[in-house]
Amino acid sequence: MTPPRTASALRYAYGTNGLADLRLEDALGLLADLGYAGVGLTLDHMHLDPLAPRLPARTAEVGRALARHGLTATVETGARYVLDARRKHHPTLLDPDAEARTARTDLLLKAVRVAADLGAHAVHCFSGPLPTGTAPDTGWTRLADGIGTVLDAAGAAGVPVAVEPEPGHLLADLTGFHRLRTALGSPELLGVTLDIGHCQCLEPRPPADCVREAAPWLRHVQIEDMRRGDHTHLPFGDGEIDFPPVLAALREADYDGLVTVELPRDSHAGPSRAADSLAFLTAAEAEAAPPARQGTLPQEEIPC
């Protein structure tokens, strides 16, 4: 039997890219036992390999495992070498080679189908860096074309697509997200994956303000600690972020998706990081909660 979840207004998840040394079934069992509400499922060779045979059947097995453990999911597509064994995160939707762009698009289309089959609340994706020698306008056109194709499939499946602003990428910040959204005609299913650490790293506003700005388009949230100007995902407490205001802003926005811990470099300590992260976040959320209102006595019981 799955234990009761930790009392919280927000729904916390942990990314499987930070549990790469665990079998997926073991990772899901761990997260359920710790009290997580969900999992950020990265499609990769060690868990749900999007390029291996029998993807629909294997997806169904994962769906049954999620149900057994009482977990929900978001589908992540940030596996480092799933498409190219020698180049990290390649190819991208910006690649000069049309066939390479198609390979990334096909991965995202598979992710949409997996998300639909799992009942996941969003599919995450990113732009990639602008290739050397490529004009920015050309990069934005390629990105819009690729995301547009994915949105067509997402619309048929009813799955939101959440683009993540990523430091060093063409779409690096919230301004970039709005540029893409506007270019595509502000489609309802296109939202943003807001990574709280990335806000600390490069956005001009504090992370809590970024949450408020992005609130209408929030489809997924990733969270970890980080320092200004340093794109290193850190365990909570090792960076500079003040988390209670961030969590308060998410609650004020009535965000009901997953808040997924993103520690991809910490798989060597995955189980302990997952435990410590949930304890930190629930304590920070309790600190962020407004004080309970004092009860009002009925009129006839008000003392003289």
GROMACS .gro file of C-alpha atoms in nm, residues 151-261:
model
  111
  151LEU     CA    1   0.213   2.093  -3.105
  152ASP     CA    2   0.001   1.945  -3.381
  153ALA     CA    3   0.050   1.599  -3.230
  154ALA     CA    4   0.014   1.732  -2.876
  155GLY     CA    5  -0.318   1.890  -2.966
  156ALA     CA    6  -0.451   1.558  -3.093
  157ALA     CA    7  -0.329   1.386  -2.775
  158GLY     CA    8  -0.434   1.663  -2.537
  159VAL     CA    9  -0.085   1.689  -2.385
  160PRO     CA   10   0.069   2.030  -2.308
  161VAL     CA   11   0.420   2.101  -2.440
  162ALA     CA   12   0.645   2.282  -2.192
  163VAL     CA   13   0.953   2.452  -2.338
  164GLU     CA   14   1.236   2.508  -2.092
  165PRO     CA   15   1.450   2.824  -2.107
  166GLU     CA   16   1.802   2.688  -2.069
  167PRO     CA   17   2.122   2.889  -2.009
  168GLY     CA   18   2.339   2.887  -2.320
  169HIS     CA   19   2.052   2.791  -2.550
  170LEU     CA   20   1.883   3.001  -2.816
  171LEU     CA   21   1.573   3.005  -2.597
  172ALA     CA   22   1.755   3.092  -2.276
  173ASP     CA   23   1.506   3.293  -2.072
  174LEU     CA   24   1.144   3.394  -2.035
  175THR     CA   25   1.185   3.664  -2.299
  176GLY     CA   26   1.283   3.391  -2.542
  177PHE     CA   27   0.981   3.183  -2.445
  178HIS     CA   28   0.750   3.474  -2.521
  179ARG     CA   29   0.919   3.527  -2.857
  180LEU     CA   30   0.851   3.165  -2.953
  181ARG     CA   31   0.497   3.174  -2.815
  182THR     CA   32   0.417   3.488  -3.013
  183ALA     CA   33   0.569   3.347  -3.332
  184LEU     CA   34   0.342   3.043  -3.303
  185GLY     CA   35   0.029   3.249  -3.240
  186SER     CA   36   0.008   3.187  -2.864
  187PRO     CA   37  -0.125   2.829  -2.883
  188GLU     CA   38  -0.300   2.716  -2.567
  189LEU     CA   39  -0.103   2.392  -2.536
  190LEU     CA   40   0.235   2.566  -2.548
  191GLY     CA   41   0.361   2.647  -2.202
  192VAL     CA   42   0.685   2.686  -2.016
  193THR     CA   43   0.897   2.462  -1.798
  194LEU     CA   44   1.026   2.705  -1.538
  195ASP     CA   45   1.350   2.589  -1.383
  196ILE     CA   46   1.390   2.782  -1.057
  197GLY     CA   47   1.768   2.744  -1.058
  198HIS     CA   48   1.789   2.887  -1.408
  199CYS     CA   49   1.594   3.190  -1.287
  200GLN     CA   50   1.859   3.246  -1.020
  201CYS     CA   51   2.136   3.185  -1.274
  202LEU     CA   52   2.042   3.440  -1.539
  203GLU     CA   53   1.700   3.603  -1.518
  204PRO     CA   54   1.706   3.974  -1.423
  205ARG     CA   55   1.431   3.924  -1.162
  206PRO     CA   56   1.436   3.709  -0.846
  207PRO     CA   57   1.300   3.355  -0.888
  208ALA     CA   58   0.975   3.431  -0.705
  209ASP     CA   59   0.908   3.717  -0.946
  210CYS     CA   60   0.980   3.484  -1.239
  211VAL     CA   61   0.712   3.248  -1.107
  212ARG     CA   62   0.460   3.534  -1.099
  213GLU     CA   63   0.554   3.648  -1.450
  214ALA     CA   64   0.532   3.296  -1.593
  215ALA     CA   65   0.221   3.192  -1.399
  216PRO     CA   66  -0.027   3.202  -1.691
  217TRP     CA   67   0.194   2.969  -1.896
  218LEU     CA   68   0.334   2.738  -1.627
  219ARG     CA   69   0.302   2.376  -1.738
  220HIS     CA   70   0.595   2.227  -1.548
  221VAL     CA   71   0.841   2.338  -1.278
  222GLN     CA   72   1.191   2.209  -1.212
  223ILE     CA   73   1.365   2.301  -0.889
  224GLU     CA   74   1.711   2.288  -0.736
  225ASP     CA   75   1.954   2.533  -0.582
  226MET     CA   76   2.189   2.746  -0.793
  227ARG     CA   77   2.416   3.050  -0.782
  228ARG     CA   78   2.404   3.362  -0.993
  229GLY     CA   79   2.593   3.320  -1.321
  230ASP     CA   80   2.682   2.953  -1.254
  231HIS     CA   81   2.472   2.690  -1.430
  232THR     CA   82   2.543   2.412  -1.181
  233HIS     CA   83   2.247   2.223  -1.033
  234LEU     CA   84   2.309   2.212  -0.658
  235PRO     CA   85   2.142   2.031  -0.367
  236PHE     CA   86   1.915   2.254  -0.163
  237GLY     CA   87   2.106   2.477   0.073
  238ASP     CA   88   2.425   2.477  -0.135
  239GLY     CA   89   2.325   2.775  -0.352
  240GLU     CA   90   2.178   3.121  -0.312
  241ILE     CA   91   1.802   3.076  -0.360
  242ASP     CA   92   1.555   3.180  -0.091
  243PHE     CA   93   1.295   2.906  -0.139
  244PRO     CA   94   0.997   3.000   0.083
  245PRO     CA   95   0.906   3.301  -0.138
  246VAL     CA   96   0.935   3.082  -0.450
  247LEU     CA   97   0.705   2.815  -0.310
  248ALA     CA   98   0.465   3.081  -0.184
  249ALA     CA   99   0.452   3.228  -0.536
  250LEU     CA  100   0.372   2.885  -0.684
  251ARG     CA  101   0.090   2.843  -0.435
  252GLU     CA  102  -0.042   3.192  -0.505
  253ALA     CA  103  -0.045   3.104  -0.876
  254ASP     CA  104  -0.257   2.793  -0.800
  255TYR     CA  105   0.002   2.586  -0.985
  256ASP     CA  106  -0.116   2.225  -0.971
  257GLY     CA  107   0.147   2.050  -1.185
  258LEU     CA  108   0.455   1.873  -1.057
  259VAL     CA  109   0.746   2.056  -0.894
  260THR     CA  110   1.031   1.827  -0.998
  261VAL     CA  111   1.368   1.816  -0.825
   0.00000   0.00000   0.00000
